[in-house]
C-alpha positions as a Python dict, from the first residue, in 0.01 Angstrom:
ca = {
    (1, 'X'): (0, 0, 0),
    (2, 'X'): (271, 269, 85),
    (3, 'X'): (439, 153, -263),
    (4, 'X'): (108, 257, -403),
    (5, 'X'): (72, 594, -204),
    (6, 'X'): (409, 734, -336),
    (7, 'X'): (347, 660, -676),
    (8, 'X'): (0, 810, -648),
    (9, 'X'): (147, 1104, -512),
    (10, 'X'): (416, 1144, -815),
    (11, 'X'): (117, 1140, -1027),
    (12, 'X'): (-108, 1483, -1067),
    (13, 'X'): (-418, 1323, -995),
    (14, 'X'): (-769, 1453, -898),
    (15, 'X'): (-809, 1432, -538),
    (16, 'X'): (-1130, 1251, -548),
    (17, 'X'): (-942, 1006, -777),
    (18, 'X'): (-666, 965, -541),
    (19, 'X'): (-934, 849, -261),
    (20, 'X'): (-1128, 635, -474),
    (21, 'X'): (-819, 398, -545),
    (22, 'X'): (-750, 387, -201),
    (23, 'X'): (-1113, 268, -94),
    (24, 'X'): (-1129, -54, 21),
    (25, 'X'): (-794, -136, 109),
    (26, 'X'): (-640, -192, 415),
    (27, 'X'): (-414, 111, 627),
    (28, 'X'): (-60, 50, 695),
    (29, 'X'): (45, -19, 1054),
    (30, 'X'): (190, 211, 1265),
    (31, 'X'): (241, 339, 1586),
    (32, 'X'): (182, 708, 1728),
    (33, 'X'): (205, 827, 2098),
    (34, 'X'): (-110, 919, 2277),
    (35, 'X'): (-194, 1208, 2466),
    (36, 'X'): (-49, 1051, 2809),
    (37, 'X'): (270, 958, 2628),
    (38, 'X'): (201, 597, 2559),
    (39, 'X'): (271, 395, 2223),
    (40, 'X'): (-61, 291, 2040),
    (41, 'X'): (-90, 70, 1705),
    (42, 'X'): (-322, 153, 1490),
    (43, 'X'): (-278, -268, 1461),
    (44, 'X'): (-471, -263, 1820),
    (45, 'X'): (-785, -136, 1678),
    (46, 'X'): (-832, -377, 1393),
    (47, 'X'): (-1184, -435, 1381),
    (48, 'X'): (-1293, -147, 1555),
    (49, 'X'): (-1377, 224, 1369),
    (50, 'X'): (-1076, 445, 1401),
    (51, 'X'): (-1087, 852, 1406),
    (52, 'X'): (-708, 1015, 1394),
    (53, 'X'): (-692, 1385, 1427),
    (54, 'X'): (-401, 1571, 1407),
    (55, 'X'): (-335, 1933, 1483),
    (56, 'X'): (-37, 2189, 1484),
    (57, 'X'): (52, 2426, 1776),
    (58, 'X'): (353, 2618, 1894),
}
């Protein structure tokens, strides 16, 4: 899938098109810390509906 991502995003594609050739496939693993510092897998959801929101601050 990542192989798939960076060759999509070499290609000027429509947005919409980019998503719709994504659909249906399974995300990546990885892992990201939580608010209280701890590791989480995105692997330790499987199953369950995910939301991931990211924001910038300085």
């Amino acid at each position: 899938m990542l192989k798939e991502i960076r060759e999509m995003a070499s290609q000027p594609l429509d947005p919409d098109e980019r998503a719709k050739k994504l659909l249906g496939k399974a995300a990546p693993d990885f892992t990201l810390e939580d608010l209280d510092g701890d590791e989480v897998k995105l692997s330790d959801y499987q199953g369950k509906t995910v939301l991931l929101a990211f924001w910038g601050y300085s």
